[in-house]
CSV table of C-alpha atoms and ligand atoms in Angstrom, one decimal:
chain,number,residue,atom,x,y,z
A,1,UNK,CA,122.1,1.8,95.7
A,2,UNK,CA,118.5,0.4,94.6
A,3,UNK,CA,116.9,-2.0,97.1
A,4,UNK,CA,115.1,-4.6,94.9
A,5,UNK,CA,113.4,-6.4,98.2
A,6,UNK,CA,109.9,-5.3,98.2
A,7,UNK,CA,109.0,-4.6,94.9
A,8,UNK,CA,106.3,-6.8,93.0
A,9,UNK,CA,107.2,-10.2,91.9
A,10,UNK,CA,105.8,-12.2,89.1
A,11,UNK,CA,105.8,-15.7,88.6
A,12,UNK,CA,108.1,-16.1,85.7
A,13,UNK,CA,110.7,-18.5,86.8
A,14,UNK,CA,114.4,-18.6,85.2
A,15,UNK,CA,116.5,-21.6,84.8
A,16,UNK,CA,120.3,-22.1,85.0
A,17,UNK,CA,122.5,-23.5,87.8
A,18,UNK,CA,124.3,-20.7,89.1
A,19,UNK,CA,122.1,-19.2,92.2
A,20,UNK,CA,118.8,-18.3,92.7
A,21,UNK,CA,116.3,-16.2,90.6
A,22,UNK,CA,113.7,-14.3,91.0
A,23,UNK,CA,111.2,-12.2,88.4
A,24,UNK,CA,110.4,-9.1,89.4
A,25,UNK,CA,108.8,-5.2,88.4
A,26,UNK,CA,110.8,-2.4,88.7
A,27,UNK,CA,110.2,1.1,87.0
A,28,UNK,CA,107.7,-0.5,85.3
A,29,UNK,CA,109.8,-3.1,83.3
A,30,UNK,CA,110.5,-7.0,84.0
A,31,UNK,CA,113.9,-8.0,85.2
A,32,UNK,CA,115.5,-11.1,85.9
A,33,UNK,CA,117.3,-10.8,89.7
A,34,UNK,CA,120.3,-12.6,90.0
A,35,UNK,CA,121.1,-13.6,93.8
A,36,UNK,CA,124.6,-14.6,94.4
A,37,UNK,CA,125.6,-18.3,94.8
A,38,UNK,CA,127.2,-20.0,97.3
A,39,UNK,CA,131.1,-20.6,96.8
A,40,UNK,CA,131.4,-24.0,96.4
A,41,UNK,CA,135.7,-23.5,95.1
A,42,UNK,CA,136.8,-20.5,98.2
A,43,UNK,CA,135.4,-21.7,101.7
A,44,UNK,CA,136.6,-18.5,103.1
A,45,UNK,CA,134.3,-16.5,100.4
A,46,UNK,CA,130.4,-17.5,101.5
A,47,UNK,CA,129.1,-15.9,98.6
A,48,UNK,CA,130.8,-15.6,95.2
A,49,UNK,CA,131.1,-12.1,93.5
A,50,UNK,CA,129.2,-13.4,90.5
A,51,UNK,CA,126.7,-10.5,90.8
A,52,UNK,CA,129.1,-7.6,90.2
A,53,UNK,CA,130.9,-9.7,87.2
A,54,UNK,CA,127.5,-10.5,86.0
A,55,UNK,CA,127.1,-6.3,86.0
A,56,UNK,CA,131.0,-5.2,84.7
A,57,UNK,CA,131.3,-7.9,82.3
A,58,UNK,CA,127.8,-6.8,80.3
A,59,UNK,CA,128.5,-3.5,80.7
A,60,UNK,CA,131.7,-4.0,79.0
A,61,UNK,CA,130.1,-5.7,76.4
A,62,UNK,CA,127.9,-3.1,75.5
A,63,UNK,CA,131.1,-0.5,75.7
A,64,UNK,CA,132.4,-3.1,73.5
A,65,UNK,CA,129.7,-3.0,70.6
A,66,UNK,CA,128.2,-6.5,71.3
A,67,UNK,CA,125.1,-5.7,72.4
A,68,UNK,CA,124.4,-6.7,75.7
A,69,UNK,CA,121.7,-7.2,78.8
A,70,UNK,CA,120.9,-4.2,80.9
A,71,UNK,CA,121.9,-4.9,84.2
A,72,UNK,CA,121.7,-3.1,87.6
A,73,UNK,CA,123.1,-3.6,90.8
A,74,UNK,CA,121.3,-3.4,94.2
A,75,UNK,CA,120.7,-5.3,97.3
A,76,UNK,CA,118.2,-7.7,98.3
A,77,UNK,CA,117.6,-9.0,101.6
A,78,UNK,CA,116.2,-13.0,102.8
A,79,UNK,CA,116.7,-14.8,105.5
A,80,UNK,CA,117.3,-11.4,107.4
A,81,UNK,CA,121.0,-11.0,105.2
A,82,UNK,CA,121.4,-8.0,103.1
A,83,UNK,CA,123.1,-9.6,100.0
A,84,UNK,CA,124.4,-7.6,96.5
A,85,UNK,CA,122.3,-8.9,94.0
A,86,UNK,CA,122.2,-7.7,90.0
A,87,UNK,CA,119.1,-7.3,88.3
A,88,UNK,CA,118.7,-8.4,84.5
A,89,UNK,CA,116.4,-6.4,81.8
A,90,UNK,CA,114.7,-9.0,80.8
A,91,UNK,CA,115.0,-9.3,77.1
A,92,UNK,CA,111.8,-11.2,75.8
A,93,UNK,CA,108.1,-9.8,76.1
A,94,UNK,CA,104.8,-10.7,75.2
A,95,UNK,CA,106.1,-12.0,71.3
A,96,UNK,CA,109.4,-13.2,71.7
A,97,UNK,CA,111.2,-15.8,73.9
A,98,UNK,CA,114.3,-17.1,74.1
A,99,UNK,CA,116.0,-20.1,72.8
A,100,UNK,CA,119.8,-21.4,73.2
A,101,UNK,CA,122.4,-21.9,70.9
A,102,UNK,CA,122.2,-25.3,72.4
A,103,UNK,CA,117.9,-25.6,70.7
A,104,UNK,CA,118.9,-24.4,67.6
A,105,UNK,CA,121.8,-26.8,67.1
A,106,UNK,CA,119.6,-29.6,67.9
A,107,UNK,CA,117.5,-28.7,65.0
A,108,UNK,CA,120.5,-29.5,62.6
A,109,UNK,CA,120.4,-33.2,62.4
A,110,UNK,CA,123.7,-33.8,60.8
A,111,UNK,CA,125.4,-31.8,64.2
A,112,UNK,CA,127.7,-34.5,65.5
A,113,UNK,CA,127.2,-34.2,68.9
A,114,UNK,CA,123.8,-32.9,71.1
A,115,UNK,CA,122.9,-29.3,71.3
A,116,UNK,CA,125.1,-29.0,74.5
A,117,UNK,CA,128.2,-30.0,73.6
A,118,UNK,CA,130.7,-27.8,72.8
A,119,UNK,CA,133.3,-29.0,70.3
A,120,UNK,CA,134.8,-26.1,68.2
A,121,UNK,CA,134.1,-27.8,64.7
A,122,UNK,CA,130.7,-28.5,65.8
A,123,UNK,CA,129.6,-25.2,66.7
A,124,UNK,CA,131.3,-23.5,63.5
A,125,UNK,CA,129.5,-26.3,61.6
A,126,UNK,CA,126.2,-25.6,63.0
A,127,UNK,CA,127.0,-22.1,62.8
A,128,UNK,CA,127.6,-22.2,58.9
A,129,UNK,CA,125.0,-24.4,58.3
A,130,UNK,CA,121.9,-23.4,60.5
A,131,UNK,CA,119.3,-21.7,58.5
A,132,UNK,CA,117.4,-19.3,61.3
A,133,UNK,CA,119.9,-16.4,60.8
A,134,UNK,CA,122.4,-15.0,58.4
A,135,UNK,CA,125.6,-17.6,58.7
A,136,UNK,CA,128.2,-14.5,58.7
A,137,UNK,CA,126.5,-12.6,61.2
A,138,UNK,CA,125.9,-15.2,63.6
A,139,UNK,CA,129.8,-16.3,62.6
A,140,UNK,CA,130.7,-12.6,63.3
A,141,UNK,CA,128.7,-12.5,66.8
A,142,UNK,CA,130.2,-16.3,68.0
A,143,UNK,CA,134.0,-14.7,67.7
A,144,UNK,CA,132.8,-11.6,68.8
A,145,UNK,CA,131.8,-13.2,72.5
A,146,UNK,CA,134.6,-15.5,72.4
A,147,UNK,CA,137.4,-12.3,72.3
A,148,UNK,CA,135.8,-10.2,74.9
A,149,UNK,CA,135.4,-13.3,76.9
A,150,UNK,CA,139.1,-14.0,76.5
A,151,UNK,CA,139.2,-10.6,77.6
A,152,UNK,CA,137.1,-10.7,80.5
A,153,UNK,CA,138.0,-14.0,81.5
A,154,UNK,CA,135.0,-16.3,80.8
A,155,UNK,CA,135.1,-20.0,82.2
A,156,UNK,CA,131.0,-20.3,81.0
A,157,UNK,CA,129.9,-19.8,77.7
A,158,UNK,CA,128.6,-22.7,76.9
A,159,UNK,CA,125.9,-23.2,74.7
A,160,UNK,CA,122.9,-22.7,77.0
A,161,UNK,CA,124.6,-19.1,77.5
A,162,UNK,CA,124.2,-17.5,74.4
A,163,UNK,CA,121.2,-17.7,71.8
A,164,UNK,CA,118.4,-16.0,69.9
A,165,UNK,CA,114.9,-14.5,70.3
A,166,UNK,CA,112.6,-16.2,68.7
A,167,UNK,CA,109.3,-14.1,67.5
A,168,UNK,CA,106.2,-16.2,67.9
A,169,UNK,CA,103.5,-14.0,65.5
A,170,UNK,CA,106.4,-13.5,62.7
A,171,UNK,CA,108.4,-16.7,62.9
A,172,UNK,CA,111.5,-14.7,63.0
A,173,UNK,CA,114.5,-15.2,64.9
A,174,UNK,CA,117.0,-12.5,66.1
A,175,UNK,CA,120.5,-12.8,67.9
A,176,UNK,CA,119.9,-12.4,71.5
A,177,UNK,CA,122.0,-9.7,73.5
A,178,UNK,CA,124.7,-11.7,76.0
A,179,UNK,CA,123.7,-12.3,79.3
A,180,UNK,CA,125.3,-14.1,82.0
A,181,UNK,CA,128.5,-13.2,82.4
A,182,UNK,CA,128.7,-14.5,86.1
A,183,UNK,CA,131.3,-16.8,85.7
A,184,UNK,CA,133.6,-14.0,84.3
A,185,UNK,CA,136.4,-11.6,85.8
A,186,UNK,CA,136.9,-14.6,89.1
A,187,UNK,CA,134.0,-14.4,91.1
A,188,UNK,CA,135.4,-16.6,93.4
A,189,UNK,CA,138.4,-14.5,94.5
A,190,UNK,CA,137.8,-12.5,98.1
A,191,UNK,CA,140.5,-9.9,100.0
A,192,UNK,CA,142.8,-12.4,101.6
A,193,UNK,CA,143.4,-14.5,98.2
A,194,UNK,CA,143.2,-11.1,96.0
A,195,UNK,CA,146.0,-10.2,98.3
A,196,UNK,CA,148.6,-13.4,97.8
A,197,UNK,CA,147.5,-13.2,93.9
A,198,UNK,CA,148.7,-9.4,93.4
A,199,UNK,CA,152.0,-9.8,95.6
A,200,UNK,CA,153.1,-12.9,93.3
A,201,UNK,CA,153.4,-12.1,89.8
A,202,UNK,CA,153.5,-15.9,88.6
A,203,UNK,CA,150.2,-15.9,90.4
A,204,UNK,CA,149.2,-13.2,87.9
A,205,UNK,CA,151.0,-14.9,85.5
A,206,UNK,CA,148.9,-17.8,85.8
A,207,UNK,CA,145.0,-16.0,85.4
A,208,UNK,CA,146.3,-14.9,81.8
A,209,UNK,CA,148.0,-18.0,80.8
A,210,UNK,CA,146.4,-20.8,81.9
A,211,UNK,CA,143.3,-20.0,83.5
A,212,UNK,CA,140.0,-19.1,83.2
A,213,UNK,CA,139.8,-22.0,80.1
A,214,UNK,CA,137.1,-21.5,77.8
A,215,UNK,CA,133.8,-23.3,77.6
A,216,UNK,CA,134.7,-24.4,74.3
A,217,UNK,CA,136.7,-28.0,73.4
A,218,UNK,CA,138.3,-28.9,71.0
A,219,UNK,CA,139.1,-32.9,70.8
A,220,UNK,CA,137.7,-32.8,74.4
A,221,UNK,CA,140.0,-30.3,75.8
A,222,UNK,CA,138.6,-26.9,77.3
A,223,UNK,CA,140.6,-24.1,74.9
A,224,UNK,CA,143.2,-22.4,76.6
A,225,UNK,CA,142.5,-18.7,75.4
A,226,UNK,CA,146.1,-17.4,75.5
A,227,UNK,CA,147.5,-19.9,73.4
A,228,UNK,CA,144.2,-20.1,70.9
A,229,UNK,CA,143.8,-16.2,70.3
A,230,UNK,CA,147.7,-16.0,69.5
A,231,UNK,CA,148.0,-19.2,67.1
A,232,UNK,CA,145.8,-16.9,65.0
A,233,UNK,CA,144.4,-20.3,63.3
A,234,UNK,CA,141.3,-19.4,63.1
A,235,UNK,CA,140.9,-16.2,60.4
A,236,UNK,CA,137.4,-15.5,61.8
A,237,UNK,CA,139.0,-15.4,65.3
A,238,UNK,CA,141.4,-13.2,63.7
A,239,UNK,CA,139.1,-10.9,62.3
A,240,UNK,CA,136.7,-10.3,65.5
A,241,UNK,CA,140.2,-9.6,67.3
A,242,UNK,CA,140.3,-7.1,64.8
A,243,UNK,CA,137.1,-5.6,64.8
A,244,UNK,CA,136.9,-5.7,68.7
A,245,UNK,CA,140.3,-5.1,70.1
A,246,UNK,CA,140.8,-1.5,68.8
A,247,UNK,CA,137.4,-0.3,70.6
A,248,UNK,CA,138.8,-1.1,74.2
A,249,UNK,CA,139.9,1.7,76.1
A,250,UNK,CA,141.5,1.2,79.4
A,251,UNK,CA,141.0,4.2,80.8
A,252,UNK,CA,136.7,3.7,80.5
A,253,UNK,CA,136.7,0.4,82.0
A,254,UNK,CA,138.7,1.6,84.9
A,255,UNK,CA,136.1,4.7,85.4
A,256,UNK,CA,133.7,1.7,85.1
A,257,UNK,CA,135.4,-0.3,87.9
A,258,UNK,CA,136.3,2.4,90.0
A,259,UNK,CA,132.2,3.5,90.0
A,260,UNK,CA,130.9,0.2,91.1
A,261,UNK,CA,130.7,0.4,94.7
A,262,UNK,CA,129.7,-3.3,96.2
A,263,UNK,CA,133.3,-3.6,94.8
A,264,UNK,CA,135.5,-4.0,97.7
A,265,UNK,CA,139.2,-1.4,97.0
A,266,UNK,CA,141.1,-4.4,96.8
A,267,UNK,CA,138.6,-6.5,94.3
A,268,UNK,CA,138.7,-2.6,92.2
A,269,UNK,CA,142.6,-3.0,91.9
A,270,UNK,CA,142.4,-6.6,91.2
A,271,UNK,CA,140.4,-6.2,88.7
A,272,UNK,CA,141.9,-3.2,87.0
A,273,UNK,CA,145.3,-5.0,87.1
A,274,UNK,CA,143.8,-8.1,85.2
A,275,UNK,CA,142.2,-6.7,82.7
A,276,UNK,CA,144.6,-4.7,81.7
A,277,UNK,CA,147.3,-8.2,81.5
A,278,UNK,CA,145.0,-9.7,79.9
A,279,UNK,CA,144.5,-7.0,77.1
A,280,UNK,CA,148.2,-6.5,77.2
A,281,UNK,CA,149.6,-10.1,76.9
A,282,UNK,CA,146.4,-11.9,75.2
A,283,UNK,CA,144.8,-9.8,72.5
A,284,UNK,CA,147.8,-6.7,72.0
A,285,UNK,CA,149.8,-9.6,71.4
A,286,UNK,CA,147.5,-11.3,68.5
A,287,UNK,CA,146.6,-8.1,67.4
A,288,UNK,CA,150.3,-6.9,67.0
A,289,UNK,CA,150.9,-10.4,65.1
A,290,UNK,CA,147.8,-9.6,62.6
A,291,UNK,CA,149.0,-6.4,61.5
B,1,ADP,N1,117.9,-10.8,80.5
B,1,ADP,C1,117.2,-12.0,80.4
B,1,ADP,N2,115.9,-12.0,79.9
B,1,ADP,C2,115.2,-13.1,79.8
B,1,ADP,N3,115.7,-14.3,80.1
B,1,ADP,C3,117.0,-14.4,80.5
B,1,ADP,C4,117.8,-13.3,80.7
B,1,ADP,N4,119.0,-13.7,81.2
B,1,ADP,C5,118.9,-15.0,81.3
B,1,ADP,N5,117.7,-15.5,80.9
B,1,ADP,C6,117.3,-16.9,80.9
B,1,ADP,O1,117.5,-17.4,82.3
B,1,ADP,C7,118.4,-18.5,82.2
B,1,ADP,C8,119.4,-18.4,83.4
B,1,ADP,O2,120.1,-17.2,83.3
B,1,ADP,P1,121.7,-17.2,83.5
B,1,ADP,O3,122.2,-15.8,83.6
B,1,ADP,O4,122.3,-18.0,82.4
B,1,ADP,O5,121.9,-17.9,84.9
B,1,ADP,P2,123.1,-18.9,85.4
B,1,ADP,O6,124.2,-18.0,85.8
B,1,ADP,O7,122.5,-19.5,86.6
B,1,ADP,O8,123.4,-19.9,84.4
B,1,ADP,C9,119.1,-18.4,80.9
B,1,ADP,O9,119.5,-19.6,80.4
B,1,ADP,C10,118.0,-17.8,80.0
B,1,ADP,O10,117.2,-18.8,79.6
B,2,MG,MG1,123.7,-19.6,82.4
């Protein structure tokens, strides 16, 4: 396991609201180091386990074909407590930074609300009519996160979590690869609760059903992703489930899983199980209906 705690820091600071971050060298290359945040939902979890679903769910992202962060976990200790922290590649350098979904909506004026919010016919509009990058690709990419969030169980992707990489000499801008997936696969779930959620299986039921919700509204309302993915309204939705649904294989994220050790046993099963539900009685289920 790497220990990132005495290795050189820069000054680069990173927003967001989910924990502490810290810019730092390792092998020679700049990463962003995700410290975990406090649990503000489980009082018996002092920490949530956002680091190691910020690590699995990019890493199944990338085993997925939607290019992703490189992310590594390791330990970090402050305040004399050895925490499990994930470190970040970071993604821009010395002629590209980054800018939000949520920037580049703003700079279509007819977008009916600001660059944060998150109605679905206001982000397929901007989508469609944003001039920075090709329409269809970005339109491909959008669905693309949105079904392996479904599958990963995303409650965050809002627009300030997802964006492109904007090239200051050339003017150019690029999709970015995802990052933060923290609020993916329930960070906030420890041993005891892990425990009462596997012997119930409307408890099980429940995290493929009804929650996580996604970040995404429509007419207000945070999409349930269960009953959105298997309406199959939405052909583009359709086709990302498609494209994406046929490249996961069970058996690799398990080997995944079962290699990440700051994963408690329990958490390892948890997770195996879920994912697996999910697949099984989310996107197997549209995908059956498509075809
Ligand atoms: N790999 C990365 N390289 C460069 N910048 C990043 C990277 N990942 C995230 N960022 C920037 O840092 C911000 C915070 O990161 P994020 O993972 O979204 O944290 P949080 O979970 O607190 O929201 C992002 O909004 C983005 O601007
Ligand atoms: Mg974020």
């Amino acid at each position: 396991m790497i220990d990132f705690t005495n290795l050189p820091a820069r000054n680069k600071a990173y927003g967001g609201a989910n924990g502490s971050k810290l810019s730092i060298v390792y092998n020679n290359e700049f990463y962003m180091l995700k410290l975990p945040n406090h649990s503000l939902k489980n009082p018996n979890l002092s920490y949530t386990n956002s680091c190691i679903s910020e690590y699995l769910g990019c890493h199944i992202f990338n085993m997925l074909g939607v290019k992703a962060q490189e992310t590594l976990l390791g330990t970090y200790t402050y305040h004399g407590k050895t925490r499990n922290v994930v470190a970040c590649k970071d993604f821009t350098s010395l002629d590209t930074v980054f800018s939000d979904f949520a920037s580049v909506k703003n700079k279509y004026i007819d977008s009916m609300s600001n660059g944060y919010g998150t109605e679905l016919e206001d982000i397929l509009d901007t989508i469609a009519n944003q001039e920075v990058v090709d329409p269809k690709e970005l339109e491909q990419h959008f669905w693309n996160i949105f079904v392996v969030d479904a599958f990963i169980g995303n409650w965050d992707r809002h627009n300030g979590n997802w964006g492109f990489l904007y090239n200051l000499r050339t003017d150019q801008m690029t999709i970015a690869p995802v990052f933060d997936c923290g609020s993916s696969l329930f960070p906030q779930i420890d041993d005891d609760l892990i425990q009462k959620v596997m012997a119930s299986k409307a408890e099980m039921k429940a995290r493929v059903y009804d929650i996580p919700t996604s970040a995404i509204v429509i007419n207000k309302k945070r999409l349930n992703y269960f009953k959105f993915i298997t309406s199959l309204e939405y052909a583009d939705c359709n086709e990302a489930i498609k494209r994406i649904v046929p490249r996961i294989d069970l058996g690799q994220v398990n080997e995944l899983i079962d290699q990440t050790e700051q994963a408690s046993d329990l958490l390892k099963t948890f997770l195996k199980k879920i994912l697996r539900m999910r697949k099984e009685m989310i996107l197997d289920v549209a995908l059956a209906k498509l075809i």
